[in-house]
XYZ file of C-alpha atoms in Angstrom:
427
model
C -123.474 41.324 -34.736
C -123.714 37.515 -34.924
C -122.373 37.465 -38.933
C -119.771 40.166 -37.814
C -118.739 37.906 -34.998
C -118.985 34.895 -37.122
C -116.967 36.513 -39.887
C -114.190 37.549 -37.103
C -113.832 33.740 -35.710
C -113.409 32.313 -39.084
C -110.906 35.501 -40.263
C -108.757 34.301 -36.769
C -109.121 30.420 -37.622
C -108.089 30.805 -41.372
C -104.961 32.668 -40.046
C -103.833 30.368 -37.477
C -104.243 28.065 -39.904
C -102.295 29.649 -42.485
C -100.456 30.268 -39.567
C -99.540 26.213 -38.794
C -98.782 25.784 -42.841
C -96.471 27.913 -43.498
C -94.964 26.662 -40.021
C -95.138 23.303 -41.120
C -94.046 24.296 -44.634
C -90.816 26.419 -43.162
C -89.904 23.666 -40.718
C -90.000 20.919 -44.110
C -87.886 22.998 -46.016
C -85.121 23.661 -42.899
C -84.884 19.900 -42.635
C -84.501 19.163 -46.382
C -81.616 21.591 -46.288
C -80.241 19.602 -43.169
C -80.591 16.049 -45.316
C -78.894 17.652 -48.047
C -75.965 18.864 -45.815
C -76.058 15.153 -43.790
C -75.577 13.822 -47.380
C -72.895 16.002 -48.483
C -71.090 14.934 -45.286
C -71.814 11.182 -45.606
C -70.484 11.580 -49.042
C -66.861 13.192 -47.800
C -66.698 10.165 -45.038
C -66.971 7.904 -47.408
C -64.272 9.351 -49.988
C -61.559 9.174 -47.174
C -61.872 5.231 -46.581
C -59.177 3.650 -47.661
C -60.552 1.626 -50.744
C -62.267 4.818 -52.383
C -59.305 6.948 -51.846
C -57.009 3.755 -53.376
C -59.270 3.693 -56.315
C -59.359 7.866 -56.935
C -55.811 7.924 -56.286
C -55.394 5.283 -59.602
C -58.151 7.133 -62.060
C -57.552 10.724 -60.937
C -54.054 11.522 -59.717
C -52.451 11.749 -63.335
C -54.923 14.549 -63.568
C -55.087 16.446 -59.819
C -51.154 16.107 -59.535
C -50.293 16.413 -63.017
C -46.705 17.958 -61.677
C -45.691 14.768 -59.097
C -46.964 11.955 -61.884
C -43.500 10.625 -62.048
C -43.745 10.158 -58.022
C -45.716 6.592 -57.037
C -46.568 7.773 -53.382
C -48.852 10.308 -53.505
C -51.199 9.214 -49.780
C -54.739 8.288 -50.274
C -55.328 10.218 -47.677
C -54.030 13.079 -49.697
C -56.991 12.404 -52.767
C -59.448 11.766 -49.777
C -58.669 15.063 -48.225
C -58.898 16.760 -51.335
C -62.075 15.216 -52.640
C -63.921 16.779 -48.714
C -62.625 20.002 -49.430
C -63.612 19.692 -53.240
C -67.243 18.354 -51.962
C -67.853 21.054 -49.033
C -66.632 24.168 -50.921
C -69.780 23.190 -53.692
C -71.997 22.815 -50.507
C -69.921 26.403 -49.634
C -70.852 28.095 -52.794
C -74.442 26.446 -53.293
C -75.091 28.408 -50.121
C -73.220 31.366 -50.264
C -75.339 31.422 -54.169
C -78.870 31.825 -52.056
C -77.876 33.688 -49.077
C -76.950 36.410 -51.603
C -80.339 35.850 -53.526
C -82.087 36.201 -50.526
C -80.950 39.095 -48.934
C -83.820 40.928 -47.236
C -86.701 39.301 -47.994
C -89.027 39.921 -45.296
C -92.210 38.269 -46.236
C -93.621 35.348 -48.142
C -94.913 37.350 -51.253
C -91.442 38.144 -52.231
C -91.113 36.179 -55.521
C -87.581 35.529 -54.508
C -88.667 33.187 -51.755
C -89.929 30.898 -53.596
C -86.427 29.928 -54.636
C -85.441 29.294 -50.886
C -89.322 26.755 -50.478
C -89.891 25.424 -53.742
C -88.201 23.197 -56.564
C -86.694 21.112 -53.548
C -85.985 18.488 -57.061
C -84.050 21.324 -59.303
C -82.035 22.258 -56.114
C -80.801 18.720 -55.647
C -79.630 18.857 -58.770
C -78.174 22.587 -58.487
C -76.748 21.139 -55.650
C -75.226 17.912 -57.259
C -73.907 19.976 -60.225
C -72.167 22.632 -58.079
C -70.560 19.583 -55.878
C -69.374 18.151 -59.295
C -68.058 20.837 -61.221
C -65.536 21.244 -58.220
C -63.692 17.799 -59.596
C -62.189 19.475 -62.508
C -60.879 22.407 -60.957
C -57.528 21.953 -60.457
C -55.733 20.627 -57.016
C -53.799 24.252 -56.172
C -56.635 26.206 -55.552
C -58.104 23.390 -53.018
C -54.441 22.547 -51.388
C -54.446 26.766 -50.781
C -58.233 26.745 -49.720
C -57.428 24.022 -47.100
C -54.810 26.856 -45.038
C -56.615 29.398 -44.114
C -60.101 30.007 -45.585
C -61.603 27.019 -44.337
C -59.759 27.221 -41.039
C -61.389 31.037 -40.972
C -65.267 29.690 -41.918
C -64.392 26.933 -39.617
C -63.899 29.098 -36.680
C -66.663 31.815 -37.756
C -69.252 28.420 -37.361
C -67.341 27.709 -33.865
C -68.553 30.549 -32.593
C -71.902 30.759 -34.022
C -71.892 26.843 -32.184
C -70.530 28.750 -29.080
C -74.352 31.374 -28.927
C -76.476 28.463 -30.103
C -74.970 25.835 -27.448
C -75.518 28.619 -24.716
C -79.146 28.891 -25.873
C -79.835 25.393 -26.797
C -78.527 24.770 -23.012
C -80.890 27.663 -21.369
C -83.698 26.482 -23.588
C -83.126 22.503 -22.154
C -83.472 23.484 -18.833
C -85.985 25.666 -19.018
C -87.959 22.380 -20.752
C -87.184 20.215 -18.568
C -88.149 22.815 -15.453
C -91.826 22.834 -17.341
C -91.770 19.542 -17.788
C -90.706 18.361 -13.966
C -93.353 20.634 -13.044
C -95.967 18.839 -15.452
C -95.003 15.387 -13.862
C -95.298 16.887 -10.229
C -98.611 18.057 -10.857
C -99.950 15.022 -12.817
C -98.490 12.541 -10.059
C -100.527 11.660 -7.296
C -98.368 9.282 -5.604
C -95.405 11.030 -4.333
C -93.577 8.097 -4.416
C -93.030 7.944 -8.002
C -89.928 9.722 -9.665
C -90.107 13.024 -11.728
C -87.614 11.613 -14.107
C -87.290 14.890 -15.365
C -85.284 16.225 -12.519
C -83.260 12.711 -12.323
C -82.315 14.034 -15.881
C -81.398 17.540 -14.848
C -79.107 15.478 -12.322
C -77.466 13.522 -14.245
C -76.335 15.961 -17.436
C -75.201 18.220 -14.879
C -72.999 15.335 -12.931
C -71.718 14.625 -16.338
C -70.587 18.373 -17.490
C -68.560 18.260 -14.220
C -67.297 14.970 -14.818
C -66.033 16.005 -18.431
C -64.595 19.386 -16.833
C -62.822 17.387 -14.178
C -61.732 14.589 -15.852
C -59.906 16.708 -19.025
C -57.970 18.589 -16.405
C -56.703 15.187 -15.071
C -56.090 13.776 -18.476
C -54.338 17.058 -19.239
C -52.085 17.152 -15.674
C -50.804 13.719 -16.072
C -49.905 13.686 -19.580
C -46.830 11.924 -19.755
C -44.728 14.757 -21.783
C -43.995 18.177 -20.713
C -46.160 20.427 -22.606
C -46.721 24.415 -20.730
C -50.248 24.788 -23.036
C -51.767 21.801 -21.651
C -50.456 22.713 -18.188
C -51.799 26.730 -18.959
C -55.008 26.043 -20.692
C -56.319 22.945 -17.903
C -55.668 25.125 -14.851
C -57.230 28.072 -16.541
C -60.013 26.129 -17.312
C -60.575 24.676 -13.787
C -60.441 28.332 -12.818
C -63.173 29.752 -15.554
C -65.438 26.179 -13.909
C -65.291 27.566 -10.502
C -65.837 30.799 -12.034
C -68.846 30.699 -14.060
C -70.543 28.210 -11.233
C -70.238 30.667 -8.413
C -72.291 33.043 -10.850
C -74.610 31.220 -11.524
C -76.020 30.382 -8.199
C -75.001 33.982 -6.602
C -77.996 36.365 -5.779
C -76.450 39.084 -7.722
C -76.937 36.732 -11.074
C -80.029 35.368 -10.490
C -81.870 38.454 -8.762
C -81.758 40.452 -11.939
C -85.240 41.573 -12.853
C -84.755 42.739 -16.108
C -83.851 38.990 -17.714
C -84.206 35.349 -17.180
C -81.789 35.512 -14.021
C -83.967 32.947 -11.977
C -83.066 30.083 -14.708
C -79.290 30.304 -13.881
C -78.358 27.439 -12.108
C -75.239 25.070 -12.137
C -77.101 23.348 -14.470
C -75.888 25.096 -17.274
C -72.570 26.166 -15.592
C -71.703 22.169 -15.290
C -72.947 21.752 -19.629
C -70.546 24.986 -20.693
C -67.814 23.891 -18.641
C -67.960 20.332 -19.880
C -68.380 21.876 -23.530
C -65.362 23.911 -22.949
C -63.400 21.348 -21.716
C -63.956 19.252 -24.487
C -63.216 21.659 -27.001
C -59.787 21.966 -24.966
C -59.181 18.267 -24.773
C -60.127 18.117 -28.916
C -57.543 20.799 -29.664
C -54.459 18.475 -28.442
C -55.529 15.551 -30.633
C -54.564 17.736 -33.629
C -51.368 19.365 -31.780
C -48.382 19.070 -34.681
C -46.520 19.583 -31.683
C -45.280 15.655 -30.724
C -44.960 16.555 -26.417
C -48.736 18.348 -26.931
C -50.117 15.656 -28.959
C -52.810 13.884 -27.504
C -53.819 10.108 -27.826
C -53.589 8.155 -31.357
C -55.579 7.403 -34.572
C -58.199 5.413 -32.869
C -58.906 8.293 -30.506
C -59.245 10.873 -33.704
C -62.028 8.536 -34.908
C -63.655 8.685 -31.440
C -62.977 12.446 -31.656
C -64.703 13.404 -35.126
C -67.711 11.316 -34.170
C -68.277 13.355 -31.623
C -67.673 16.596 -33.354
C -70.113 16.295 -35.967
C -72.820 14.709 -34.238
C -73.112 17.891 -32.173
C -72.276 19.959 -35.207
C -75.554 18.282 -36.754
C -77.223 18.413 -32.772
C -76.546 21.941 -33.076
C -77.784 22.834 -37.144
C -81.015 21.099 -36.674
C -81.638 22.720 -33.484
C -81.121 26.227 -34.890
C -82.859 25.923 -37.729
C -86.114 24.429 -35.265
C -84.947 27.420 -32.801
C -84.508 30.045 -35.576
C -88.289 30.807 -36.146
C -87.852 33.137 -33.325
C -84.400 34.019 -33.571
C -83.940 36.657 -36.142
C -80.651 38.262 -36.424
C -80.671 39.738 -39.928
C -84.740 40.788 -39.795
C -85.336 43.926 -37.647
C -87.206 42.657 -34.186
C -89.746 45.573 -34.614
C -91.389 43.043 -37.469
C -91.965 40.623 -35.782
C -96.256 41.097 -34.736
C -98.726 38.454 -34.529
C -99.305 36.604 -38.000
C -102.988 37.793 -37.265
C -102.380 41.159 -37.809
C -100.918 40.958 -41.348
C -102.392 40.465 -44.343
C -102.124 37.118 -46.054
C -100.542 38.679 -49.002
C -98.127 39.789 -46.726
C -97.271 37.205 -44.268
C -93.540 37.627 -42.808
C -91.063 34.926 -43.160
C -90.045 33.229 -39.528
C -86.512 33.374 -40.043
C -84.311 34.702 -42.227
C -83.617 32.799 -45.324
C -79.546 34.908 -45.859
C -78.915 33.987 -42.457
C -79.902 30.474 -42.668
C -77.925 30.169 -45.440
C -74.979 31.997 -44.259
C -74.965 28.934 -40.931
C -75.094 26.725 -43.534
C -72.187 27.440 -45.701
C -70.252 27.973 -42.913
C -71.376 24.425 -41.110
C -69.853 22.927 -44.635
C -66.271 24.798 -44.128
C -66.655 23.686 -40.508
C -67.530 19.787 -41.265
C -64.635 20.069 -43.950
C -61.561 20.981 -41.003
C -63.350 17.923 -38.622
C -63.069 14.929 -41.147
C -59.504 16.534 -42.282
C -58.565 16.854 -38.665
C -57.759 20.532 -39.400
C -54.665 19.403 -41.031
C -52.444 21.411 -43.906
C -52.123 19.612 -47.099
C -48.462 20.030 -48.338
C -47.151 19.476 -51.624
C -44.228 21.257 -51.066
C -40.689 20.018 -52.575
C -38.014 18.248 -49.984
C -35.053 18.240 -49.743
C -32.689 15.251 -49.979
C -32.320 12.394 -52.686
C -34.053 9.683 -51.038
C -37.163 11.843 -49.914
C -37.864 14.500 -52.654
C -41.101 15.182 -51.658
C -42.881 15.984 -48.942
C -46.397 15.358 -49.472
C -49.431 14.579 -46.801
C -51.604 16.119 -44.398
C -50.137 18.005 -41.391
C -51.503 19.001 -38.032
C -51.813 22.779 -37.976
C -50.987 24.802 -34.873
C -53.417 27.197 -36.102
C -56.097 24.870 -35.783
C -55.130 24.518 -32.035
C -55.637 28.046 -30.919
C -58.629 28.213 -33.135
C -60.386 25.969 -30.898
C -58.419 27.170 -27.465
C -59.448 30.162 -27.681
C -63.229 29.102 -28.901
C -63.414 27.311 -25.459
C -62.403 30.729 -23.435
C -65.060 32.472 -25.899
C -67.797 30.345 -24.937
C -67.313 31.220 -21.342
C -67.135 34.926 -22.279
C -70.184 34.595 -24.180
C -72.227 33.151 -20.807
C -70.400 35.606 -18.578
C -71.988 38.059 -20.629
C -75.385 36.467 -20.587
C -75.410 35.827 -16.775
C -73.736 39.248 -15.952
C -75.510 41.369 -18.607
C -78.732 42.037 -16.778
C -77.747 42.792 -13.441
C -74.945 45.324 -14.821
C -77.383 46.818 -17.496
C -80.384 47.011 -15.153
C -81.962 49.857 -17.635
C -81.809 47.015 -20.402
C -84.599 44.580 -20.694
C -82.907 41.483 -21.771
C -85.947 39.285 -21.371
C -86.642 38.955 -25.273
């Protein structure tokens, strides 16, 4: 009984162990895919300054615009543009190449994932290769790739960015809850401060302060534009809105899901999320009464965009060991139950790299500004061509209309549980 019980204890510790590696091991490869991505968008930064889009412009435009070569003013900022969406659609295809490889694998004795966790080194190199070859393709198929089909990836991450933003907001909370009540219990004196709930404070002071100070940015602007005047009143309304939820009994009463963590707490983070997307969207208007602000102000604006582009990656690839979209939820039992030949994967490698491709069409629109890139012909003598990079109204509604989604999306997460009370939405 002793040896049997002996023999159990070690069988458990061995898997936990096991257990904690291939954690480890899962959470080394996620971020190595992040660095790689970081790099490929350090990389496009750095090929729209001005002195390496100058020197491109000399060595390369006889060969890109083979067609204008008798025209001197191609922009730099042309060749920059060109050499992001050039960089980001190998990052595009590297991805899209092992999301299709790794369609339904399921666990870790699948031979093909060893091509998603190993030869990190020969990757790099697929990776630099792919990136590469893209240079000496020519410039049409990369002027018609920057209209719509990075506009459409673009907007296809926005809203994946809308559902993780929602969760990464419920799951901050719900940390910070744990964590206040860690501090309360630890503290003896009650005069100290659970700096955890200061913090709760103070993020949700600033979500309303971003809410309310975009609508005042947007009502004062000093040119008559009806979609600024439309789209800051309607999102004052969807504020109110989504706060009154939040805090009602009929929200937070709901048995069947995590109605008790509503608060205006998250209502005051979505709102301000919202409202920036809104505010971002008139930076880029082509239209000169919408447009918002000046260059310096873009700068200010792209910063922003991909640090919680690259807030919201790494978080859902940390997150996505129990988020499984593509791998049937019925799978997922207790590591200890499975055999160690047959240990399921904690996320699924397609979908990861599906996010990823589409975070590198995404990245591509933000340093571009989510601009067209014209090379049509003009007309006139003085003027023959009309060549640069031009806001796109498209680009506007794209991320208009992601700010409504994003309230839809927690509407539906507040409101799903008390209208579905048969549903358990706990998991």
């Amino acid at each position: 009984m002793c040896l049997s019980l002996a023999s159990s204890c070690c069988t458990s510790i061995s898997c936990k162990l096991c257990h904690n590696v291939h954690s480890n091991l899962a959470n080394i490869t996620r971020f190595y895919y992040g660095m790689m991505l970081m790099f490929s968008t350090m990389i496009s930064t750095l090929m729209l300054s001005d002195w390496v889009s100058h020197e491109m412009k000399d060595v390369l435009s006889k060969y890109w615009f083979h067609d204008f070569i008798n025209h001197p003013t191609i922009p730099k900022e042309v060749i920059g543009s060109l050499t992001v969406f050039r960089v980001m659609s190998g990052v595009f295809l590297f991805h899209i190449l092992f999301s299709s490889i790794l369609v339904n694998v399921k666990y870790t004795s699948d031979k093909r994932s060893i091509i998603h966790n190993d030869g990190m080194g020969l990757k790099m190199i697929l990776y630099l290769f792919m990136i590469t070859s893209m240079f000496f393709l020519p410039s049409n198929i990369f002027i018609y790739l920057s209209t719509w089909p990075f506009k459409v990836g673009g907007s296809c991450f926005i809203l994946l960015q809308n559902v993780f933003m929602i969760n990464f907001v419920y799951d901050l909370y719900e940390y910070l809850i744990d964590l206040a009540d860690k501090q309360s219990n630890e503290i003896t004196d009650h005069t100290k401060i659970i700096w955890a709930n200061w913090i709760s404070l103070f993020l949700t002071i600033t979500g309303y302060l971003v809410t309310i100070s975009s609508f005042i940015i947007l009502a004062l602007h000093e040119k008559n534009c009806s979609q600024m005047t439309l789209f800051s009143g309607l999102n004052m309304i969807m504020m109110f809105i989504v706060s009154g939820l939040s805090i009602s009994n009929f929200v937070r009463d709901a048995p069947n899901g995590s109605g008790y963590l509503n608060c205006i707490f998250q209502s005051s983070l979505i709102s301000g999320y919202a409202s920036y997307q809104i505010i971002s969207s008139f930076m880029n208007h082509p239209n000169i009464d919408c447009h918002l602000w000046d260059e310096n102000h873009q700068m200010i604006n792209k910063s922003i965009h991909l640090i919680l582009t690259f807030i919201v990656i790494i978080w859902s690839t940390i997150r996505s060991g129990s988020n499984n979209f593509l791998i049937n939820n019925d799978q997922l039992l207790p590591l200890e139950h499975e055999d160690d030949d047959h240990t399921l994967v904690t996320y699924s490698y397609s979908q990861f790299h599906i996010m990823f491709s589409l975070a590198s069409l995404y990245i591509a629109n933000i340093l571009t500004h989510w601009g067209n890139i014209n090379m049509e012909l003009g007309e006139g003598t003085e003027n023959p061509f009309q060549i640069g990079i031009y806001d796109s109204e498209v680009s506007v509604w794209i991320k208009l209309c992601s700010s409504l989604t994003c309230y839809l999306f927690y509407l539906w997460v507040m409101l799903a549980p008390p209208l579905f009370p048969s549903r358990d939405f706990n998991n």
